Amino acid sequence: MLRSIKFAQSAGRLLKQGEGRRFVSVDPKRGTEFIFSRLSDATKASPLIAKLQQECWDGYVSTGRGCHTLFQLLDTDSSGAICWQEIRFFLENVRESDINPNARKEVLESAAEGVITFPKFQQWLIKATMVDQGLKNTYAMENYQASIGNAPKPDSDHSWNKHTMSQNLRRMQYAVRGEVVIRADALAAEGKKIIYTNIGNPHAVGQKPLTYYRQVLALCDLPAECGVENSQIASAFPADVVERAIEMRKAIGPAGTGAYTNSQGIMDFRKDVANFITMRDQHVAIPSNIFLANGASHAIEQVLTALIGNNRDAIMIPIPQYPIYSAIISRLGARQVGYFLDEESGWAITERELELRRTAAVERDGLDIRALTLINPGNPTGQVCSRDDLEIICKFCAKYDILLLADEVYQRNIYDENKEFVSAKKVAVETPGCENLQLISFHSTSKGFIGECGRRGGYMELHNIDPYVQTQLYKLASSGLCSGVDGQMMTSLMCRPPMPGEDSFELFTNEEYGIFDSLKRKAISLVKGLNEIDGMSCNPSDGAMYAFPKVELPPKAIDEAVEQDVTPDTLYALSLLEETGICVVPASGFGQKEGRTGFRTTFLPPEDELDRAIVEFKRHHDLFCQKYT
């Protein structure tokens, strides 16, 4: 690479002197546009420079590394400074979608002769790779400043700052706990009543834990003399709870719940998971293919860490998507390739869309599609995939030898009586042509009717994964020692709840039914209420815990968002929060088609509170539209 840089610098000196290239400014006050003439014969070596710049830029966009190398490629005479003219040449040769529009505009409107040193170029790159206007860290900085009682020192006073930190982390965004939520927390601290509908966190908004699970967990954690070996325990707990606790304590071993376990998870608990999958799919699952994890998110991160090898690797994700995927992909330095779900057809998946996005990524952009993520039931969209949808996905991945990542954490949250959950593994095993499909599926104790988010329990099952890769996944799990024992116990309980005839079965069933029935009513009433608001439309929430409405905004609101340098739905969500105390997530944080505006909201709060929220959604929307009409 260094030899190539030196050759590019030598070949490009004519460019530095302005020979063979001219720039014409057209009405700079109305948004300058520059017309570039073609290179003269004297600078035919410049295609090499362009190719090197493109390669270096691809690396920087993916990994956040290579800033110095990119500067060297632009600094063709090694003077230690470049000019805007050279950045314009560079911008001609990189994808426009990779550059923040405001950063591009700055280049086009700057004088060609302006001198740019490395620090200034580094600052411009920060702006150039700000991928999401809606998440600017403003409220996080304000909260930090308030907490320390004075203004933080400028970047120049710290060697570790926004320029020198991991650029992948800087660019990583997680909208579910982004700017709107940070502002909501600040308002709550001031005494404002906040209705948090931004995240699927059932217990935080009033859902009660299931008694059986908590009883077994308590007995597992208690010293034996206070719990399972106490003579009075039979009068305090049902017999099946005591029996299960004794069994689980034996599986954990004499060290108890405070000790490390096997890095893949306790074997007996993995057997419970394997039996659950076998019963669900009617196809055998084996414990050696099960990894217990700190929730599905942690398992997903482990898989992507083991999968992504270079900055040309890409992961296909649904748009809209749950932003843990874009966040991890960004942090690991890979590329995301979005395939759009069809909103007009109830967020359906089409083969044509998959093929179109893959072809563009592979043939146009030169990316290597390593995996595809399926979220079923959908988050944030709430759709339940049909078997036909799943066959399309499985056949597509098998055809192109793509790893399928099946996010199935909402598999019990299905409210439409005409729909059912079918696992990706079941479809893969039963579909001709998918015999060699590589598949990893994920499940969690945070969702369903359990809602034990704080326990951080979950699992992944590996299907048709290379044995060597599986050993490396075990090594990666070992580097974290093990997942939390509470989460492992919770996963075992989720996969093996009380059975008919056992003492706890009736109470357990009634509690589950109560949660399910309430969720179903709330899913229907929320969508109905949103669709009755003039200017909103929302597909049914057949599954999961969310609604993802589309909102029509007045043109002046769009203009105001541009003025404030935020996305229109961030402007809307912040307005909703300030006016009503309802905290939602802007739809831009999940991805959506260009020109669409909306938000994601859960329907987890208690029914009376959700009914009030529906009224407030309408009141705010009317006020917002009046303000900007």
XYZ file of C-alpha atoms in Angstrom, residues 330-572:
243
model
C -21.103 -0.730 12.483
C -18.969 -1.372 15.540
C -17.368 -4.452 13.996
C -16.494 -2.604 10.795
C -18.713 -4.431 8.297
C -21.392 -3.189 5.890
C -25.137 -3.508 6.227
C -27.270 -4.221 3.181
C -30.917 -3.489 3.846
C -33.727 -5.436 2.221
C -37.009 -3.552 2.478
C -40.139 -5.131 3.890
C -43.259 -4.221 1.899
C -45.404 -2.020 4.154
C -48.301 -1.982 1.697
C -48.464 -5.784 1.881
C -48.258 -6.054 5.657
C -44.449 -5.930 5.800
C -44.064 -8.926 3.496
C -40.745 -10.334 2.260
C -40.326 -10.763 -1.507
C -37.770 -12.771 -3.452
C -37.416 -9.937 -5.960
C -36.357 -7.506 -3.222
C -33.787 -9.959 -1.826
C -32.282 -10.570 -5.256
C -32.234 -6.876 -6.109
C -30.389 -5.879 -2.929
C -27.926 -8.741 -3.151
C -27.081 -8.017 -6.790
C -26.456 -4.340 -6.069
C -24.257 -5.134 -3.085
C -22.207 -7.835 -4.794
C -21.962 -6.674 -8.400
C -22.052 -2.894 -7.955
C -20.365 -2.414 -4.592
C -18.120 -5.469 -4.525
C -19.322 -6.645 -1.106
C -19.371 -10.186 0.223
C -22.762 -11.084 1.728
C -21.912 -13.264 4.722
C -25.247 -13.485 6.546
C -28.899 -12.472 6.411
C -30.996 -11.582 9.445
C -34.643 -12.589 9.724
C -36.758 -11.187 12.587
C -39.925 -13.227 13.101
C -42.269 -12.053 14.543
C -41.117 -8.657 13.393
C -39.539 -5.894 15.422
C -40.503 -3.058 14.987
C -43.167 -4.055 12.484
C -45.152 -6.738 14.347
C -45.765 -9.009 11.346
C -45.743 -12.807 11.580
C -43.977 -14.530 8.692
C -45.916 -17.128 6.759
C -44.340 -20.437 5.813
C -44.056 -19.131 2.245
C -42.081 -16.126 3.484
C -39.745 -18.406 5.417
C -39.216 -20.686 2.419
C -38.257 -17.671 0.301
C -35.666 -16.646 2.884
C -34.293 -20.166 3.416
C -34.005 -20.929 -0.309
C -32.349 -17.575 -0.977
C -29.720 -18.142 1.723
C -29.109 -21.718 0.610
C -28.768 -20.644 -3.026
C -26.018 -18.138 -2.269
C -24.414 -19.991 0.665
C -25.408 -17.234 3.112
C -25.645 -17.833 6.871
C -29.227 -17.292 8.079
C -29.607 -15.589 11.468
C -33.149 -16.243 12.733
C -34.173 -13.824 15.497
C -37.199 -15.561 17.009
C -37.455 -13.966 20.443
C -41.166 -13.079 20.027
C -42.264 -16.559 18.958
C -44.943 -16.749 21.690
C -46.277 -13.229 21.061
C -48.787 -13.958 18.294
C -52.237 -12.378 18.535
C -53.861 -13.180 15.179
C -55.705 -16.494 15.546
C -55.179 -17.211 11.844
C -51.404 -17.076 12.133
C -48.847 -19.262 13.845
C -45.141 -19.232 14.541
C -43.052 -21.580 12.408
C -39.341 -21.688 13.110
C -36.757 -21.127 10.409
C -35.089 -24.398 11.372
C -38.274 -26.398 10.819
C -38.704 -24.865 7.361
C -35.028 -25.395 6.507
C -35.117 -29.075 7.467
C -38.353 -29.702 5.538
C -37.614 -27.679 2.367
C -35.832 -29.341 -0.589
C -32.705 -27.438 -1.551
C -32.021 -26.267 2.008
C -30.242 -29.399 3.219
C -26.944 -27.539 3.653
C -28.324 -24.215 4.813
C -26.210 -22.735 7.594
C -28.532 -21.439 10.304
C -28.302 -19.966 13.791
C -31.516 -19.189 15.659
C -31.949 -17.052 18.774
C -34.460 -16.961 21.624
C -34.700 -14.945 24.830
C -36.318 -14.874 28.270
C -36.885 -11.123 27.943
C -39.954 -11.438 25.719
C -42.869 -13.863 25.382
C -44.982 -13.598 28.539
C -41.920 -13.840 30.773
C -40.449 -10.343 30.392
C -37.437 -11.098 32.606
C -35.238 -8.587 30.748
C -32.903 -7.960 33.663
C -32.029 -11.651 33.987
C -30.267 -11.534 30.603
C -31.128 -15.074 29.606
C -31.288 -16.621 26.166
C -29.814 -19.153 23.797
C -28.662 -19.758 20.258
C -28.886 -23.039 18.364
C -26.325 -23.841 15.667
C -27.499 -25.849 12.648
C -25.130 -27.026 9.888
C -22.272 -24.893 11.222
C -18.679 -25.884 10.448
C -17.237 -27.830 13.431
C -14.073 -25.738 13.497
C -16.100 -22.522 13.578
C -18.151 -23.972 16.417
C -14.967 -24.564 18.430
C -13.981 -20.951 17.821
C -17.382 -19.772 19.034
C -16.756 -21.791 22.164
C -13.375 -20.075 22.533
C -15.076 -16.694 22.185
C -17.651 -17.666 24.827
C -14.783 -18.820 27.061
C -13.166 -15.390 26.864
C -16.224 -14.116 28.733
C -16.026 -17.112 31.101
C -19.776 -17.854 31.056
C -23.177 -16.249 30.786
C -24.952 -15.225 33.994
C -26.247 -18.158 36.002
C -29.565 -16.417 36.691
C -30.085 -16.114 32.944
C -29.168 -19.760 32.408
C -31.697 -20.855 35.043
C -34.331 -18.592 33.524
C -33.731 -20.096 30.071
C -34.148 -23.606 31.462
C -37.419 -22.575 33.122
C -38.702 -20.926 29.941
C -38.060 -24.106 27.973
C -39.488 -26.398 30.655
C -42.358 -24.716 32.524
C -44.715 -26.567 34.918
C -46.648 -29.379 33.267
C -50.318 -30.477 33.600
C -50.877 -32.280 36.880
C -48.147 -30.400 38.751
C -49.078 -28.153 41.673
C -48.090 -24.875 39.987
C -49.618 -25.552 36.588
C -53.039 -23.943 37.116
C -51.693 -20.683 38.584
C -48.957 -20.537 35.961
C -51.420 -21.042 33.114
C -53.813 -18.411 34.465
C -51.017 -15.873 34.849
C -49.755 -16.494 31.306
C -53.248 -16.281 29.869
C -53.871 -13.009 31.680
C -50.711 -11.461 30.202
C -51.433 -12.786 26.707
C -55.060 -11.695 26.699
C -54.127 -8.198 27.820
C -51.394 -7.895 25.166
C -53.824 -9.003 22.494
C -56.424 -6.416 23.528
C -53.803 -3.683 23.687
C -52.371 -4.583 20.267
C -55.806 -4.244 18.705
C -56.835 -1.051 20.543
C -53.548 0.761 19.902
C -53.522 0.073 16.161
C -57.222 0.996 15.919
C -56.607 4.242 17.804
C -53.623 5.220 15.656
C -55.528 4.530 12.430
C -58.340 6.819 13.593
C -55.933 9.780 13.713
C -56.058 11.829 10.524
C -52.590 11.619 8.967
C -51.541 8.320 10.563
C -51.690 4.775 9.246
C -50.552 1.578 10.932
C -50.485 -2.081 9.918
C -51.911 -4.612 12.399
C -49.555 -5.804 15.145
C -50.089 -9.519 14.666
C -47.116 -10.366 16.865
C -44.287 -9.041 19.067
C -44.934 -5.956 21.238
C -44.881 -2.961 18.897
C -46.740 -0.740 16.484
C -44.881 1.097 13.715
C -47.205 3.795 12.361
C -46.522 6.059 9.401
C -47.135 9.760 10.051
C -47.811 12.453 7.484
C -46.204 15.769 8.472
C -46.866 19.264 7.145
C -44.169 20.627 4.790
C -43.258 23.322 7.316
C -42.425 20.629 9.872
C -40.041 19.065 7.364
C -38.450 22.483 6.836
C -38.115 22.960 10.595
C -36.379 19.592 10.911
C -33.898 20.637 8.225
C -33.308 23.905 10.079
C -32.645 22.051 13.342
C -30.517 19.423 11.537
C -32.605 16.511 12.828
C -34.773 13.949 11.103
C -38.481 14.884 10.806
C -39.538 11.974 13.016
C -37.034 13.004 15.691
C -38.588 16.477 15.683
C -42.008 14.835 15.985
